[in-house]
Structure formats: structure tokens, C-alpha cells
Amino acid sequence: MLFLVIGGAAFIWSFQNAEERIHIPVGSVHGVWIDDMFWLTMVVIGIVFVITQILLFYYSYRYQYKEEKRAYFFPHNNKLEIIWTMIPAVVMALLVFKGWKTWTKITDPAPKEAMVVEIVGKQFNWIARYPGTDNALGNVRTNLIDATNELGIDFSDQRSVDDILPSEIHIPKGRPILFKIRSRDVIHSFYLPHFRAQMHAVPGMPTKFWFVPTKTTADMATETGNPDFKYELVCNQICGANHFAMRAVVIVDEPEEFQKWMSTQKAFVADKPELLKNLKNPQGIVLDTKKEGTNKAAL
Ligand SMILES: [Cu+2]
């Protein structure tokens, strides 16, 4: 019985102690669904766990060995077997079904109006690419990767000309954001705990994840009472010696703030016109550098 009491106390303590880590504030639409499922499962298995543990310890105490006691021979009971097989099977099936429905909804194709951001994991940081005004990301080819062109963007593709590689990752609140995820070297994992979003970044196999952020960084700072609050993008797959430092900050802005930030961002090639020397079909492209006549090679 002592074990039951000590074990029970440790069980409650472990929950209280981990409270802060279990209850991470949520900042996305589907994050609420995930949390609901998590807590539903937790409550169901928690109740079963507590009841079965109490019975387990109680019965082994109550029916411990005593000289004068004789064991009762009880080999089989079909009715009991059916009850304790069927009830857990049905409850589990319902939980799995709910999980499957929710996951299907989360992984549905992104809505057409979704904003696209490409995220590339590499040892040991994340690089973001925005499609620019044409809303289309240019092609990439691994053999084009070098010190300047870290993503191997193919600048013979017209769509790549206005691609932006900002130093910070900003996204607007209330709009679906489709992250197109790639890796340049090994398997990384794109993990945004506050948005309940995780997807592996696999070399040679593009993956994606879309969600709608519901709270700006400032909203979250107010909610958590932490003026320095930051949404984190971390690598959640051990990927090498500096895995622990593979982290970026995601800033969620009000839509107007986001537009303002976006308008200050320059195309990646704006100050690297030499990258455009292989550009095909350059008609219709307006570059800042054009005025200065530095991208003659492209024309
Ligand atoms: Cu990594």
C-alpha cells in the first residue's frame, strides 16, 4: 500500500512539475484541435490508469499470502473476457478515428489563397525564401549551390528573379501559410511548438505543412506576460554536432505590419546581378539594378 501512495504522489507531482512544458500556449487554428485531442486522450487513459493501479495494489495487498487461506480456482470467464476486451477496443477505436479525422483535416491541401514560404534546413540553420511579387518560387538545382547561392536557386528561371531570402521570418496573422520544406543535407525536422506544427525536412523529398496563425507575437507577449516572447522554429531531429543551436525566430505580424515589412525586402538578386547571366526570356522583368545598367548580361 505504501508503494501505491508514494507512486500516486509521484504521479501527481510529475504532472505539476511539467505543467509549464505541457501547457505551451497555442497560436494556430489547428493547434486547438490537437490540444483537445491530447487532453481527451490524457483524461481517458488517466482515469483508467488511476483505477487500474489502485486495484492492482489493493488486490495484491488484500489477497497476500496467509497461512490459513486457500486460493480459489477460477480458470476462465467468457463474459469477463469479452467486457475487458471490447470496452478498451471500442474506446481506442473512437480515439483513433477522431485522430484520423483531425489529421486528415490538418493535412488537407492548403487553400488557394495561402501564402507560400519555403524553408530549407541545413547544418545548422534554417533559410527562408519568399516567392516575391509573382507569387511563384523559382526552380532549384542542387548543383547550383555555392557560397552565395546557398539554396541552389536556378536563376535561369524567370520566377526566381524576385525571390526574397530575408534574414527574419515574418508571417501575417489570420492567413493560411503554406511552408514548403526542404533539406540540403541530412534529415532535419521543422518544428514550431506554439503552432503545434512539425514536419520532417528530408533531402531530395520536399514536404509541406500549412496552418493559420491566430496570435501575433505581440498578442502572445501579452497573453504569456513575457514581453520578450518569441515564436521558435527549432530542429526536432538530431542532425549533427550543432543540432541544439539549429533554431530560428518566427515573427507573426498584423497583416498591415507584415505588408510594411514585406515592402522593405529586396529580391535576393537585387545586389547580385551576376547571378542573372543565364536568365532566359528576361522580358517583363523589372529590377532595381536595371536602372544602373548592371544586368546587361541578362538582357
Ligand atoms: Cu537539424
XYZ file of C-alpha atoms in Angstrom, residues 40-281:
242
model
C -9.172 13.953 -24.266
C -6.729 11.055 -24.599
C -4.945 12.133 -21.423
C -8.169 12.190 -19.398
C -9.358 8.812 -20.712
C -6.086 6.983 -20.113
C -5.532 8.931 -16.870
C -8.808 7.678 -15.376
C -8.095 4.100 -16.481
C -4.533 4.308 -15.186
C -5.540 5.541 -11.734
C -8.354 2.980 -11.311
C -6.281 0.011 -12.514
C -3.277 0.981 -10.392
C -5.380 1.325 -7.263
C -6.983 -2.081 -7.904
C -3.633 -3.683 -8.711
C -2.053 -2.590 -5.451
C -5.196 -3.112 -3.389
C -5.724 -6.686 -4.563
C -2.154 -7.746 -4.072
C -2.396 -6.342 -0.538
C -5.828 -7.783 0.218
C -5.017 -11.290 -1.069
C -1.456 -11.593 0.110
C -0.256 -14.960 1.408
C -1.732 -16.109 4.736
C -1.162 -19.475 6.328
C -4.867 -20.377 6.763
C -6.007 -19.049 3.324
C -6.703 -21.316 0.339
C -6.659 -19.997 -3.232
C -9.970 -20.199 -5.134
C -9.702 -21.945 -8.501
C -11.053 -19.567 -11.169
C -9.784 -20.595 -14.610
C -11.985 -18.830 -17.088
C -14.944 -16.468 -17.615
C -16.020 -15.643 -21.125
C -18.271 -12.762 -20.157
C -15.464 -11.004 -18.281
C -13.044 -11.580 -21.158
C -15.466 -10.023 -23.615
C -16.081 -6.991 -21.389
C -12.429 -6.178 -20.798
C -11.518 -6.689 -24.437
C -14.452 -4.901 -26.040
C -14.546 -1.749 -23.890
C -10.871 -0.793 -24.436
C -11.111 -1.803 -28.112
C -14.120 0.450 -28.715
C -12.651 3.400 -26.769
C -9.315 3.078 -28.596
C -11.063 2.809 -31.954
C -13.033 6.002 -31.244
C -9.853 7.871 -30.233
C -8.015 6.637 -33.318
C -10.951 7.592 -35.534
C -11.061 11.112 -34.101
C -7.286 11.375 -34.561
C -7.507 10.194 -38.150
C -10.326 12.692 -38.962
C -8.397 15.576 -37.402
C -5.109 14.685 -39.072
C -6.845 14.391 -42.441
C -8.262 17.879 -41.945
C -4.850 19.282 -40.953
C -3.079 17.692 -43.918
C -5.735 18.654 -46.484
C -4.322 20.643 -49.416
C -3.650 24.264 -48.453
C -6.312 26.780 -49.536
C -5.534 28.604 -52.795
C -5.077 31.958 -51.084
C -2.358 30.511 -48.818
C 0.886 32.449 -48.646
C 3.868 30.305 -49.627
C 7.142 30.341 -47.719
C 9.947 27.947 -48.462
C 12.024 26.727 -45.528
C 15.279 24.903 -46.109
C 17.054 23.112 -43.293
C 20.797 22.734 -43.431
C 23.561 22.038 -40.970
C 22.945 24.127 -38.898
C 20.313 26.724 -39.631
C 17.093 27.420 -41.475
C 16.872 29.527 -44.647
C 13.556 31.057 -45.664
C 12.566 32.038 -49.209
C 9.517 34.088 -50.195
C 8.225 33.969 -53.777
C 8.133 37.747 -54.279
C 5.527 39.643 -56.280
C 4.910 36.882 -58.856
C 3.873 34.527 -56.037
C 5.937 31.733 -57.541
C 9.186 30.280 -56.283
C 11.903 29.776 -58.853
C 13.341 26.331 -59.536
C 16.236 24.992 -57.543
C 19.061 22.653 -58.536
C 21.452 21.162 -56.029
C 24.436 21.525 -58.372
C 23.970 25.300 -58.332
C 24.613 25.531 -54.594
C 27.618 27.620 -53.687
C 28.641 30.122 -51.030
C 26.442 32.908 -52.453
C 23.564 30.833 -53.737
C 23.045 28.668 -50.676
C 19.733 27.262 -51.861
C 20.896 26.470 -55.390
C 18.243 28.710 -56.922
C 18.154 28.386 -60.682
C 18.395 31.970 -61.907
C 17.753 30.963 -65.496
C 14.154 30.580 -64.303
C 12.278 33.846 -64.532
C 10.230 33.077 -61.438
C 13.347 33.144 -59.267
C 14.240 36.742 -60.122
C 12.018 38.317 -57.478
C 12.520 35.601 -54.824
C 13.372 37.047 -51.456
C 15.659 35.489 -48.853
C 15.048 37.616 -45.776
C 17.117 37.421 -42.634
C 13.972 37.159 -40.486
C 10.891 35.004 -40.956
C 7.686 37.055 -40.820
C 4.165 35.742 -41.375
C 0.829 37.568 -41.147
C -1.830 36.661 -38.595
C -5.108 35.123 -39.767
C -3.917 33.968 -43.162
C -3.132 30.383 -44.209
C 0.615 29.965 -44.563
C 1.964 27.083 -46.614
C 5.504 26.132 -45.666
C 7.325 24.198 -48.366
C 10.027 22.321 -46.534
C 13.315 21.022 -47.900
C 16.650 19.879 -46.566
C 20.035 20.499 -48.103
C 21.986 17.771 -46.356
C 20.577 15.414 -43.716
C 17.120 14.873 -42.211
C 16.000 17.814 -40.082
C 12.624 18.433 -38.561
C 10.702 21.651 -38.938
C 9.095 22.121 -35.531
C 7.038 25.081 -34.373
C 5.787 24.097 -30.909
C 3.385 27.030 -30.417
C 1.661 26.294 -33.714
C 1.594 22.538 -33.000
C 3.329 22.040 -36.322
C 6.029 19.540 -37.140
C 7.216 18.106 -40.427
C 10.474 16.424 -41.362
C 12.804 18.174 -43.791
C 14.100 15.341 -45.947
C 16.873 15.683 -48.532
C 15.523 15.036 -52.013
C 11.918 14.812 -50.838
C 10.060 18.118 -50.448
C 7.472 18.137 -47.668
C 4.969 20.768 -46.596
C 2.815 21.954 -43.725
C 0.215 24.705 -43.700
C -1.594 26.413 -40.856
C -3.311 29.642 -39.877
C -1.577 31.650 -37.120
C -4.128 33.198 -34.774
C -1.985 35.355 -32.491
C 0.716 37.864 -33.331
C 3.998 37.826 -31.442
C 2.703 40.878 -29.554
C -0.599 39.099 -28.695
C 1.414 36.208 -27.330
C 3.660 38.522 -25.297
C 0.533 39.935 -23.633
C -1.006 36.501 -23.093
C 2.104 34.984 -21.537
C 3.069 38.138 -19.649
C 6.513 37.800 -21.206
C 7.469 40.947 -23.139
C 10.345 39.037 -24.791
C 8.118 36.265 -26.121
C 9.294 34.745 -29.395
C 7.817 32.025 -31.595
C 10.555 29.491 -32.163
C 11.311 27.324 -35.147
C 13.561 24.542 -33.937
C 15.057 21.447 -35.454
C 13.478 18.432 -33.791
C 15.639 15.737 -35.339
C 19.180 15.176 -34.092
C 21.121 16.191 -37.178
C 24.709 16.685 -36.093
C 27.021 18.360 -33.611
C 25.282 21.745 -33.565
C 21.731 20.417 -33.729
C 20.971 22.117 -30.405
C 21.622 25.536 -31.944
C 19.525 24.996 -35.055
C 16.810 27.496 -34.267
C 15.122 30.485 -35.861
C 12.592 33.019 -34.684
C 9.249 33.373 -36.448
C 7.542 36.742 -36.132
C 3.766 36.859 -36.531
C 2.607 40.352 -37.541
C -0.735 42.012 -38.020
C -1.429 41.917 -41.794
C -0.631 45.653 -42.228
C 2.655 45.312 -40.322
C 3.505 42.312 -42.464
C 2.875 44.245 -45.688
C 5.076 47.034 -44.408
C 7.885 44.597 -43.613
C 7.485 42.839 -46.969
C 7.737 46.136 -48.848
C 11.158 46.773 -47.286
C 12.515 43.425 -48.529
C 14.669 43.308 -51.650
C 14.899 40.495 -54.160
C 17.856 38.202 -53.491
C 19.460 39.076 -56.828
C 18.956 42.838 -56.387
C 22.586 43.291 -55.365
C 23.909 40.205 -57.174
C 23.133 40.858 -60.839
C 25.907 38.461 -61.907
C 23.612 35.600 -60.871
C 21.241 36.506 -63.716
C 23.697 35.914 -66.561
C 21.885 32.708 -67.579
C 18.385 34.111 -67.322
C 16.223 33.062 -70.259
C 13.372 35.154 -71.513
